[in-house]
Coordinates of C-alpha atoms in Angstrom, one line a residue:
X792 CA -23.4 20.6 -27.7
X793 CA -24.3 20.2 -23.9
X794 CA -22.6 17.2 -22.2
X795 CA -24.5 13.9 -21.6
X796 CA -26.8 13.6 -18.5
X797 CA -27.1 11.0 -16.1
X798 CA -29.1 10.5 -13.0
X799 CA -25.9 8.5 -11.1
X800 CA -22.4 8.3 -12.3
X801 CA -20.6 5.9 -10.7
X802 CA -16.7 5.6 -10.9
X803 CA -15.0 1.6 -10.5
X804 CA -17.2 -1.3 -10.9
X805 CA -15.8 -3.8 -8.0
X806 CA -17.4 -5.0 -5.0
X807 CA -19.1 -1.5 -4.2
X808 CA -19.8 0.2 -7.5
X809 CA -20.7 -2.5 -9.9
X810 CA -23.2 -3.6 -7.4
X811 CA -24.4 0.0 -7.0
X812 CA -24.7 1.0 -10.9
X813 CA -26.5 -2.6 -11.1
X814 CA -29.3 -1.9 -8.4
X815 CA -29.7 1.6 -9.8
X816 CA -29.6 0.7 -12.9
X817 CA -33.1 -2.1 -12.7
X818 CA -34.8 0.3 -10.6
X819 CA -35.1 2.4 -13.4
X820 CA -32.1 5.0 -12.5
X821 CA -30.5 6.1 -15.3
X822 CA -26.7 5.4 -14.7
X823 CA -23.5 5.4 -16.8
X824 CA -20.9 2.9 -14.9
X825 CA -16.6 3.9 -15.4
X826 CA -14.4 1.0 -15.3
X827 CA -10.4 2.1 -16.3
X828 CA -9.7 -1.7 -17.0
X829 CA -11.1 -3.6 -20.0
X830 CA -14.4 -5.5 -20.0
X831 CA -13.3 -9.5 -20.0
X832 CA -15.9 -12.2 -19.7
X833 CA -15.8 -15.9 -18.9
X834 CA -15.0 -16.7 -23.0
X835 CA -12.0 -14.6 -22.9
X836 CA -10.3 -15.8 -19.3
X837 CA -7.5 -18.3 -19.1
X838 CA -5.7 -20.2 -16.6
X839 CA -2.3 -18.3 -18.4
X840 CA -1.0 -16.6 -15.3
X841 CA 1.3 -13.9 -16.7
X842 CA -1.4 -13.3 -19.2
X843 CA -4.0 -12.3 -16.8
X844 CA -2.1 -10.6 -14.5
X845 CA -1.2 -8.5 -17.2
X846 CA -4.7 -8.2 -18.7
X847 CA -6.7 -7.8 -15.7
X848 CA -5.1 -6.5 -12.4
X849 CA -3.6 -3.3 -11.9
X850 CA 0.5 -3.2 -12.3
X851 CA 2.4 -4.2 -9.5
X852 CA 2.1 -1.6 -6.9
X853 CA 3.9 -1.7 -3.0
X854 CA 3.5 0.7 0.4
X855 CA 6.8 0.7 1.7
X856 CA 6.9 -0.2 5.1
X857 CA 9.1 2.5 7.8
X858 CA 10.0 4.3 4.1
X859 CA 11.6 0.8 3.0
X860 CA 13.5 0.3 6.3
X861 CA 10.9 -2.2 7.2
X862 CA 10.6 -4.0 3.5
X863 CA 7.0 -3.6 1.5
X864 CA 3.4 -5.0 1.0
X865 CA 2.8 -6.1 -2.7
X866 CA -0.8 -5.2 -3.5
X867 CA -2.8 -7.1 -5.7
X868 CA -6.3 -5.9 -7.0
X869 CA -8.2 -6.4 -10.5
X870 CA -8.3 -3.5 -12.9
X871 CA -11.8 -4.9 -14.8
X872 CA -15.0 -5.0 -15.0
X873 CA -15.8 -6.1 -12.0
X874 CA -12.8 -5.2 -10.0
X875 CA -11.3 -7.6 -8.0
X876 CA -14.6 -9.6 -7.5
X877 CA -13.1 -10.9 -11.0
X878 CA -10.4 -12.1 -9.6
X879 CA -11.0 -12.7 -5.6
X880 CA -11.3 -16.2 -3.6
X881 CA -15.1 -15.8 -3.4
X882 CA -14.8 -16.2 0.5
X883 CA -18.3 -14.7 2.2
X884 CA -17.7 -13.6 5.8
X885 CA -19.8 -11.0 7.6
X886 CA -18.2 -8.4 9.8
X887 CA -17.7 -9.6 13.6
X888 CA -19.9 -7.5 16.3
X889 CA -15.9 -7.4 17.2
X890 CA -15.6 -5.7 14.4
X891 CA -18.7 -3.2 14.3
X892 CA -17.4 -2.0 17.7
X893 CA -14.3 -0.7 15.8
X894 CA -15.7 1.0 13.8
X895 CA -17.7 3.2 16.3
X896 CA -14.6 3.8 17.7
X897 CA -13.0 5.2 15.0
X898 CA -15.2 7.8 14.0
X899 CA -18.5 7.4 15.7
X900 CA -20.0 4.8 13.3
X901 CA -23.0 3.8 14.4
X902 CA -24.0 1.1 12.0
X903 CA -23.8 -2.4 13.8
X904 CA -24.4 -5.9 12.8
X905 CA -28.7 -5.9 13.2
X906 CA -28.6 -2.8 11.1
X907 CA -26.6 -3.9 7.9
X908 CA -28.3 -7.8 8.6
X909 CA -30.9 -7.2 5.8
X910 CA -28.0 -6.0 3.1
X911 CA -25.7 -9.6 4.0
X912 CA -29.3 -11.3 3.6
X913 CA -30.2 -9.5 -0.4
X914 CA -26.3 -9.9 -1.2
X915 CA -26.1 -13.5 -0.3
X916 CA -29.1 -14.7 -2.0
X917 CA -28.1 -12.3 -5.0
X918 CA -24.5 -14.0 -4.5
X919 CA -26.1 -17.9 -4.0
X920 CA -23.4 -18.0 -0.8
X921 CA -23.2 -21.9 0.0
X922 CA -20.6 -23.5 2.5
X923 CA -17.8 -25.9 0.3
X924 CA -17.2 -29.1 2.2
X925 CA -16.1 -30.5 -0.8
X926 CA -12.3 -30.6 0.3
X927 CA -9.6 -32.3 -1.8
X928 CA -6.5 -34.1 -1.0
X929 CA -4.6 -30.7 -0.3
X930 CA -7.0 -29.8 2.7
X931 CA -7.6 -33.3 4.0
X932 CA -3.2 -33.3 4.4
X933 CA -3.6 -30.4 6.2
X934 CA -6.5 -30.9 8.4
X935 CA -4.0 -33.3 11.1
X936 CA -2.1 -30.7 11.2
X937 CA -4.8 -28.2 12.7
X938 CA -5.9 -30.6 14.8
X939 CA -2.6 -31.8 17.0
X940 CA -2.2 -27.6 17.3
X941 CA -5.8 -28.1 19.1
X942 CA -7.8 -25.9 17.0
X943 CA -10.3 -26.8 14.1
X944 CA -10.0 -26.3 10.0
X945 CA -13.8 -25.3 9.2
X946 CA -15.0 -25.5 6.0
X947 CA -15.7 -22.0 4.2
X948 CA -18.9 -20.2 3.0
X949 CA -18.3 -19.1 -0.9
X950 CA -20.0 -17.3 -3.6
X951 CA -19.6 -20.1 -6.1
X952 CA -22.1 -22.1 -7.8
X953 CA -21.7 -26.0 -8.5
X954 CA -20.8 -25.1 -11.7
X955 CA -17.3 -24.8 -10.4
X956 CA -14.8 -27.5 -11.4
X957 CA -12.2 -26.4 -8.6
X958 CA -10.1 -25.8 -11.9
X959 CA -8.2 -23.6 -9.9
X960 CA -8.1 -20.6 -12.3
X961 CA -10.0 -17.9 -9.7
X962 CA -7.3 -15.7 -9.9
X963 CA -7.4 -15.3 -13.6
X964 CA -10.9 -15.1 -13.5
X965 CA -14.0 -17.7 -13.3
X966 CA -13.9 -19.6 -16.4
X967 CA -17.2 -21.5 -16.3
X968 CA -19.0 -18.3 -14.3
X969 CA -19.4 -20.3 -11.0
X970 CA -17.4 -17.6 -9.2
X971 CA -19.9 -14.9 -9.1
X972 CA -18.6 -11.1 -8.9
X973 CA -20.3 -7.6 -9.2
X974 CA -19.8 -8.3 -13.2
X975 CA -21.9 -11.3 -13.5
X976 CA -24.6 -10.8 -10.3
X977 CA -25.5 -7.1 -10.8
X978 CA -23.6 -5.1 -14.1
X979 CA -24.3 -7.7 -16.5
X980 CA -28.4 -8.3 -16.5
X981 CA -28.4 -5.1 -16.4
X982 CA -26.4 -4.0 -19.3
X983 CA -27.5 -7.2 -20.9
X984 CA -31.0 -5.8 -21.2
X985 CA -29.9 -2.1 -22.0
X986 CA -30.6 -0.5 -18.8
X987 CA -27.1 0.4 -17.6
X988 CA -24.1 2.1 -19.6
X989 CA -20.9 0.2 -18.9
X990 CA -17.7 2.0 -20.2
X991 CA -15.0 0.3 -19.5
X992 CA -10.9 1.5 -20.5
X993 CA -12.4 5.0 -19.3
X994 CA -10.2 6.1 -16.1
X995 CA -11.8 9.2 -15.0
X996 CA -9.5 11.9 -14.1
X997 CA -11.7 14.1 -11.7
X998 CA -15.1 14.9 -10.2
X999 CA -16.6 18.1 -11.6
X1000 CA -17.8 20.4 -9.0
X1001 CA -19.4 23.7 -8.3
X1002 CA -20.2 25.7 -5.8
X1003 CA -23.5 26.9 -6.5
X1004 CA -24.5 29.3 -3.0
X1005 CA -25.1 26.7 -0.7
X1006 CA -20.8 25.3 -0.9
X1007 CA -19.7 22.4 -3.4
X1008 CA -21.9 19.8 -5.1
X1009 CA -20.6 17.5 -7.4
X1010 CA -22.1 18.1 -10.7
X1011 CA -20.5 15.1 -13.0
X1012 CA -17.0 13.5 -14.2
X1013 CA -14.6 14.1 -16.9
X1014 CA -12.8 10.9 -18.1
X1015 CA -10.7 9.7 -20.8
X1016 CA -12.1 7.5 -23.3
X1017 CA -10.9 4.0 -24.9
X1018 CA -9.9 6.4 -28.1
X1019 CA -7.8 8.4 -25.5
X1020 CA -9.7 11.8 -25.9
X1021 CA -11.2 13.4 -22.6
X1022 CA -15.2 13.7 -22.2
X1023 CA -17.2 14.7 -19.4
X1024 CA -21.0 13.8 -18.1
X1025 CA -23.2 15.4 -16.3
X1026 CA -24.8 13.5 -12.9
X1027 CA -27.1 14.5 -10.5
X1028 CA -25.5 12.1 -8.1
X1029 CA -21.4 11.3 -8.7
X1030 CA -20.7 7.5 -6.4
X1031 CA -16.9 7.2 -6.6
X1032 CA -15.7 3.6 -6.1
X1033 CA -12.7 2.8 -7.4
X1034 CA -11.4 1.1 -4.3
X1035 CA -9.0 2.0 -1.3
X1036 CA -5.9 3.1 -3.4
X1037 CA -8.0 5.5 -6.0
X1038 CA -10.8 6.6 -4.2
X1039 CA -8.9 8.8 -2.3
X1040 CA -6.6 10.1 -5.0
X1041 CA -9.8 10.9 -7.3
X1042 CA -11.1 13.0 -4.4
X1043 CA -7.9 15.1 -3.8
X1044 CA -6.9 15.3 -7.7
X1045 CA -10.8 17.0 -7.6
X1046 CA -9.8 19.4 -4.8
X1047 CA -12.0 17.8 -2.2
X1048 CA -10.6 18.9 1.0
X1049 CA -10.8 16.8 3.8
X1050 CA -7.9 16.0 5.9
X1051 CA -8.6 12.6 6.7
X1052 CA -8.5 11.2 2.9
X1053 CA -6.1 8.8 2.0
X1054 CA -5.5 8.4 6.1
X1055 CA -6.4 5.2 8.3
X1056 CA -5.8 2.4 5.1
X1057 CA -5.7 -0.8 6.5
X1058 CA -3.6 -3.3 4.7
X1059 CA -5.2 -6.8 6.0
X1060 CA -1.4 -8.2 5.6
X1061 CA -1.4 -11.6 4.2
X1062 CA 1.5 -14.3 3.9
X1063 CA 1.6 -17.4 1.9
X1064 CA 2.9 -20.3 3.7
X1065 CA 4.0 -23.6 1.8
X1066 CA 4.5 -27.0 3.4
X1067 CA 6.6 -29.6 1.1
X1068 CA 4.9 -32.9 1.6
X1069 CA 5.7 -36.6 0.3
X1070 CA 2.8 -37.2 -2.2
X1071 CA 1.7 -34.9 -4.6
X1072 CA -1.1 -32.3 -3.6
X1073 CA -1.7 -30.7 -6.4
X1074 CA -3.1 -27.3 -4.8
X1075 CA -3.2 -25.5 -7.9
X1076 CA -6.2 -27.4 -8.6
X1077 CA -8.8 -26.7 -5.8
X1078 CA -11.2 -23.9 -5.3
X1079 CA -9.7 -21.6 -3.1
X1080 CA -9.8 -20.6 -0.5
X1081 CA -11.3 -23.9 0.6
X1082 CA -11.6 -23.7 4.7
X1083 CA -10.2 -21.6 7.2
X1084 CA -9.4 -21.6 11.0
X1085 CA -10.9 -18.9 12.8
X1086 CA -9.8 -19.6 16.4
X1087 CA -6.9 -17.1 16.5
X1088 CA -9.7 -14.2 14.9
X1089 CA -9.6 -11.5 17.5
X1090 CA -7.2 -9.4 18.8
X1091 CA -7.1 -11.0 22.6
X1092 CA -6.3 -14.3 20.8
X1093 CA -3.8 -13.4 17.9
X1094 CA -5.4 -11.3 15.7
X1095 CA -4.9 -13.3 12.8
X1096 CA -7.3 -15.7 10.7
X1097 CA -5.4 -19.1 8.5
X1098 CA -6.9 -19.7 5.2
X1099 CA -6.4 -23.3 3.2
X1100 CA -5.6 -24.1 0.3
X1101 CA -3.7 -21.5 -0.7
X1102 CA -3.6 -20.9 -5.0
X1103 CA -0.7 -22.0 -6.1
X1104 CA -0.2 -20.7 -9.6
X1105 CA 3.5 -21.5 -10.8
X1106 CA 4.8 -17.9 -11.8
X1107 CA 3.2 -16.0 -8.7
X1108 CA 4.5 -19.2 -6.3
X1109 CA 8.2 -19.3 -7.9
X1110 CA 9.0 -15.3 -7.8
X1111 CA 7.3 -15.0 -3.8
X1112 CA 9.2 -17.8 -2.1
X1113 CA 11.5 -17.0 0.9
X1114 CA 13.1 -18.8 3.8
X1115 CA 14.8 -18.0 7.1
X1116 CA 18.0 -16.7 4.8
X1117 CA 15.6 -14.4 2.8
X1118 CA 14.0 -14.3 -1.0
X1119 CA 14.7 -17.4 -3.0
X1120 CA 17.2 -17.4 -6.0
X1121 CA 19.3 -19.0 -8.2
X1122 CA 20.0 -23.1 -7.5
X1123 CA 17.7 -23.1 -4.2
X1124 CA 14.9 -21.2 -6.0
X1125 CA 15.5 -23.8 -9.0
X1126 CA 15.4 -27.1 -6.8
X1127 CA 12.7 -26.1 -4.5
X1128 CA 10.4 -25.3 -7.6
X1129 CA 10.6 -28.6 -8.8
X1130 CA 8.7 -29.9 -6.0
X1131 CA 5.7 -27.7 -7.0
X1132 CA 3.6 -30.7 -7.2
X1133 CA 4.0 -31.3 -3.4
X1134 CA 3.2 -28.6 -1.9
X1135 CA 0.1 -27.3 0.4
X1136 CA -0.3 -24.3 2.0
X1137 CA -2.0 -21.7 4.0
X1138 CA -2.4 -18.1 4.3
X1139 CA -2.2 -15.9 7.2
X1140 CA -4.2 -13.0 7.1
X1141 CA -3.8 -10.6 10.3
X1142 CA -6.0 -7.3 11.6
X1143 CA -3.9 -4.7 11.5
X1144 CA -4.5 -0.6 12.8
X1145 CA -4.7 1.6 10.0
X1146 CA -1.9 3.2 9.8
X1147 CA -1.2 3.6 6.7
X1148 CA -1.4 6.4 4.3
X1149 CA -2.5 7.1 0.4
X1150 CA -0.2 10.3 -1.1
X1151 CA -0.5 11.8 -3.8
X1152 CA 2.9 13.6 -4.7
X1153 CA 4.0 16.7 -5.9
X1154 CA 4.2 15.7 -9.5
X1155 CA 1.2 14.0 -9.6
X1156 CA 2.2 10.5 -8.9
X1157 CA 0.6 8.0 -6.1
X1158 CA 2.5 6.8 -3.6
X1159 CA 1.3 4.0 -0.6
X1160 CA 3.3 4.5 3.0
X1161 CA 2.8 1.7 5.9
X1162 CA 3.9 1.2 9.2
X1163 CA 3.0 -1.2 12.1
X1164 CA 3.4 -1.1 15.5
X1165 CA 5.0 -3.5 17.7
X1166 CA 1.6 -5.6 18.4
X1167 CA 1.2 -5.4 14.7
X1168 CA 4.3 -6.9 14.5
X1169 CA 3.7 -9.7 16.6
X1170 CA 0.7 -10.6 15.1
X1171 CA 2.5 -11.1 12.0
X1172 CA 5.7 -12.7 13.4
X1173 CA 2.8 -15.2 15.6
X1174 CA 0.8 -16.0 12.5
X1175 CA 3.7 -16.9 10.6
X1176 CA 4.9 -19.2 13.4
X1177 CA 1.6 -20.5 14.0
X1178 CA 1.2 -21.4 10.0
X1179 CA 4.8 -23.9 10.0
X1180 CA 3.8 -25.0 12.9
X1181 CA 0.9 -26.1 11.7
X1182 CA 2.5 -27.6 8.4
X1183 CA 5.2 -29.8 10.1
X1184 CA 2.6 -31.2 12.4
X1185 CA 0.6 -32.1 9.1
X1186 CA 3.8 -34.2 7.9
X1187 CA 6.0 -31.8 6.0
X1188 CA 9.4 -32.0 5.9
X1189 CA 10.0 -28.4 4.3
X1190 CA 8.3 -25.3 5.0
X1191 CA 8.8 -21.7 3.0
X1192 CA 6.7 -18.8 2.6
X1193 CA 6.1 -15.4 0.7
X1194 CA 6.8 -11.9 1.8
X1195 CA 3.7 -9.5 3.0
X1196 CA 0.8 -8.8 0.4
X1197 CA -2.0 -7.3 0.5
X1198 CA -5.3 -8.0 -1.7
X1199 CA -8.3 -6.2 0.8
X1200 CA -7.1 -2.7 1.3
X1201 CA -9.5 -0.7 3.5
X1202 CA -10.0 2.9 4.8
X1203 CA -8.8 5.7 3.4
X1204 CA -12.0 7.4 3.0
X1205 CA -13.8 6.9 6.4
X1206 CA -17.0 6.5 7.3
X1207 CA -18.5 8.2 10.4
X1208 CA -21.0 10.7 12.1
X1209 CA -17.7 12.9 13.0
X1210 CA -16.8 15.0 10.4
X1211 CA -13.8 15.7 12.1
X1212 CA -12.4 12.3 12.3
X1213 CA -14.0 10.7 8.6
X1214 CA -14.6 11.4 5.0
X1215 CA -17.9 10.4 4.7
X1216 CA -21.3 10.2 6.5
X1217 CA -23.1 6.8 7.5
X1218 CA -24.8 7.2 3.9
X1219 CA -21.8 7.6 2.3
X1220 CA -22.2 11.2 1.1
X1221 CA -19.2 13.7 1.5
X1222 CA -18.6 15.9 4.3
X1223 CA -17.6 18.4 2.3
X1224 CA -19.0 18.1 -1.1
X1225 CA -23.1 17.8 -1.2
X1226 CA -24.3 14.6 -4.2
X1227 CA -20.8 13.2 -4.4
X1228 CA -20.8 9.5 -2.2
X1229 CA -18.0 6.8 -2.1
X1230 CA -19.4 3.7 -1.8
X1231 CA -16.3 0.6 -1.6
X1232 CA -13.3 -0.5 0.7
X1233 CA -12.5 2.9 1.5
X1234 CA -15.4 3.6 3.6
X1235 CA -14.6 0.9 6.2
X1236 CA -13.6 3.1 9.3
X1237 CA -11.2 -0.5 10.6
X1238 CA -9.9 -3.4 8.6
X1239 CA -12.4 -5.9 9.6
X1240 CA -10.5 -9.5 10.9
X1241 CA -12.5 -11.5 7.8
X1242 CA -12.3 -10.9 4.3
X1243 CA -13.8 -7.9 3.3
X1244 CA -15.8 -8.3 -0.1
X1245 CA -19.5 -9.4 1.7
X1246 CA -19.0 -6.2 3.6
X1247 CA -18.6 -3.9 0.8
X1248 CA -21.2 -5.5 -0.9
X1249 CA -23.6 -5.2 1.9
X1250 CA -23.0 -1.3 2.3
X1251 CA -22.9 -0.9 -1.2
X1252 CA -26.3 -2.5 -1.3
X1253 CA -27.0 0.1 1.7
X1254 CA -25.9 2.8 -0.5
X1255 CA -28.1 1.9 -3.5
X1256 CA -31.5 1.4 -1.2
X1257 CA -30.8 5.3 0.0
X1258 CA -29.6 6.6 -3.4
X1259 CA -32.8 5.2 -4.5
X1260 CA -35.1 6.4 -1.7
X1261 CA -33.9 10.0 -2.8
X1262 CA -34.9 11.2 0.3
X1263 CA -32.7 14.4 -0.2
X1264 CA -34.8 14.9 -3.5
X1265 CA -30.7 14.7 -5.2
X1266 CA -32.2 12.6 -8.3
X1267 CA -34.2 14.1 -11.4
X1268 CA -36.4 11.1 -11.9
X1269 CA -36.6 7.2 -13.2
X1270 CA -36.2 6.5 -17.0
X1271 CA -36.6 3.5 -19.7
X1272 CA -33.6 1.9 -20.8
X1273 CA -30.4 4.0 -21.6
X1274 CA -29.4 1.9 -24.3
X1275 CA -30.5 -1.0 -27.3
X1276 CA -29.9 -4.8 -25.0
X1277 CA -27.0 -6.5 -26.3
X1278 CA -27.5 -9.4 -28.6

């Protein structure tokens, strides 16, 4: 029995690959979309933390920092359909020209701002980006604050619709579909109408390829279905986007050779920062993240951007909290959790220099390293400074905060014109492997000093448009529907 065809097979269904299979998929491409997490809709999330965190994100995963001497990130990503656009802040931010110039640096890039302007403009509109002035009492305690430090808190642009009741929940995924993700803007109408197949709880294990004469060309996927058995397809086209940490252990577990996979990550280190106030706040119930303050953006000026309100879910707030003597336990963890109520917050997200690496080990397992230099350093040590700062001035009388995270990994899988220095081209396409693309976080030559998912998006979008185009003649044709529309 020969093995199912496809014209594109893309692998993870986040901010790059859903939004890739989708686009393919109306324009009459036949595509089969791999998701290794399970497909959850707006019916089936809940504001139950532990619940959804165990559902829908991958398991807890770190990079140690200096091989531990310097502590560890926590990463946090969604393992659905629709990746962690399922469970993100909906925060819409193009790349800085700042940050285009970066990017040429690091391995020739020569994409700038005017080039990808026509992918932001589809993906917005697709997206229904809007700016959310509607600030509650959380933001409006912190907004003094901001002000006696001399800089402004400025309202953010999000890809919510008014649909959203600022229930708090976008972490556990949109309840009432106003937080729009690569699921519900480009997999689901879709799917919905039969034109895309959407297997999700079907990790793929490794990129079939073949050298035919002319060196290697990817030629399909093997992948282990939801009844455990392995399968493969057949693609004429294989787009792997499983994001920063798996993209670049898909392509070495298929014996891609390139040295520069699973080199330059960029962690976009965050911190939570919580300010105890005198009246209630109530932050878990807000749409995050509700402003931001952009004046410390670039490098020359801090190198790190401060997010408000921060989401305050109980579980993930209790088990992060620290203060000058270290992580909370015991009686101090108990008393300052009772205040929970009370707090606001902020988040400090600073640019960082790639330095970190994606291993996979000897026996198969992956393992995240990190290290940052001493400017690094500062700009973490400043942002965290700036944040209490900030606080006290904004009345409160008790400040704490979280250890490092990271939720918008990047690199890993370069993109650039030299092939000595990046994974990929400016299309996306392998070096080193002919028809096999990566097309999410990976790509991003340096972490960009906003939050990444508009970005992804708008390459992705790039991505699709020259997929499509099939101006290297990679694609077999357009077809009808793949499968019956679901009722």
């Amino acid at each position: 029995m020969s093995a199912e065809h496809f014209d594109v097979a893309v692998v993870g269904s986040g901010a790059g690959g859903g939004l890739i299979a989708g686009e393919l998929a109306q324009s009459g491409r036949r595509v089969v979309l791999f998701e290794a997490g399970p497909h959850r809709t707006a019916a089936e999330f809940t504001r139950w933390e532990a619940k959804a965190t165990h559902e829908i994100w991958w398991p807890f995963r770190q990079a140690l920092i200096d091989e531990g001497a310097g502590g560890a990130i926590g990463i946090i990503a969604g393992r659905c359909v629709g990746g962690t656009t399922t469970i993100n802040t909906k925060v819409a931010l193009r790349a800085h020209e700042r940050d285009f110039a970066k990017w040429k640096d690091a391995g020739g890039m020569q994409i700038g701002p005017d080039d990808l302007a026509p992918n932001y403009d589809r993906v917005e509109q697709a997206l229904g980006v809007r700016v959310r002035d509607d600030w509650q009492t959380c933001i409006r305690t912190l907004e003094p604050g901001f002000k006696a430090m001399g800089v402004e808190l400025e309202p953010v642009h999000a890809y919510t619709d008014h649909n959203c009741m600022r229930c708090g929940s976008c972490l556990q995924g949109c309840p009432t579909n106003a937080g729009k993700s690569s699921m519900t803007t480009w997999i689901h109408p879709a799917w919905a109408e039969g034109k895309l197949d959407l297997r999700p709880e079907s990790p793929v294990e490794r990129v079939l390829i073949e050298d035919r004469g002319d060196g290697p060309v990817a030629t399909g996927v093997q992948y282990v279905g939801p009844d455990g058995q392995s399968a493969t397809v057949e693609a004429d086209v294989v787009v792997v986007a499983g994001g920063a940490l798996n993209s670049p252990q898909l392509l070495i577990r298929s014996g891609v050779e390139n040295a520069q996979i699973g080199r330059n990550v960029g962690w976009h280190p965050v911190r939570l920062v919580h300010g105890l106030f005198d009246e209630p706040q109530d932050a878990f119930s807000v749409y995050p993240i509700s402003s931001h303050c952009m004046a410390h953006q670039h490098d020359e000026d801090g190198g790190f951007v401060i997010e408000a309100a921060t989401v305050q879910d109980p579980i993930g707030f209790a088990v992060t909290l620290e203060d000058e003597n270290g992580p909370m336990w015991g009686e101090p963890l108990v008393e300052a959790t009772r205040g929970y109520r009370y707090y606001s917050g902020v988040l400090a997200m600073v640019n960082d220099e790639n330095h970190g690496t994606v291993v996979v080990q000897e026996d198969g397992s992956e393992r995240f390293d990190a290290h940052f230099e001493p400017s690094e350093q500062k700009r973490l040590d400043e942002s965290l400074q700036f944040s209490r700062d900030v606080l006290e001035a904004a009345g409160a009388k008790r400040v704490l905060w979280s250890g490092i995270s990271s939720t918008h990994v990047q690199g890993s899988c370069r993109m650039g014109i030299d092939a000595e220095a990046s994974v990929v081209d400016e299309h996306g396409e392998s070096h080193d492997v002919k028809r096999l693309f990566v097309g999410d976080a990976s790509v991003i030559p340096r972490t960009l000093s906003v939050n990444p998912s508009l970005t992804i998006m708008a390459l992705a979008d790039r991505l699709a448009q020259h997929l499509d185009a099939d101006e290297a003649g990679y694609l077999s044709g357009r077809s009808e529907a793949v499968a019956e529309p679901v009722s």
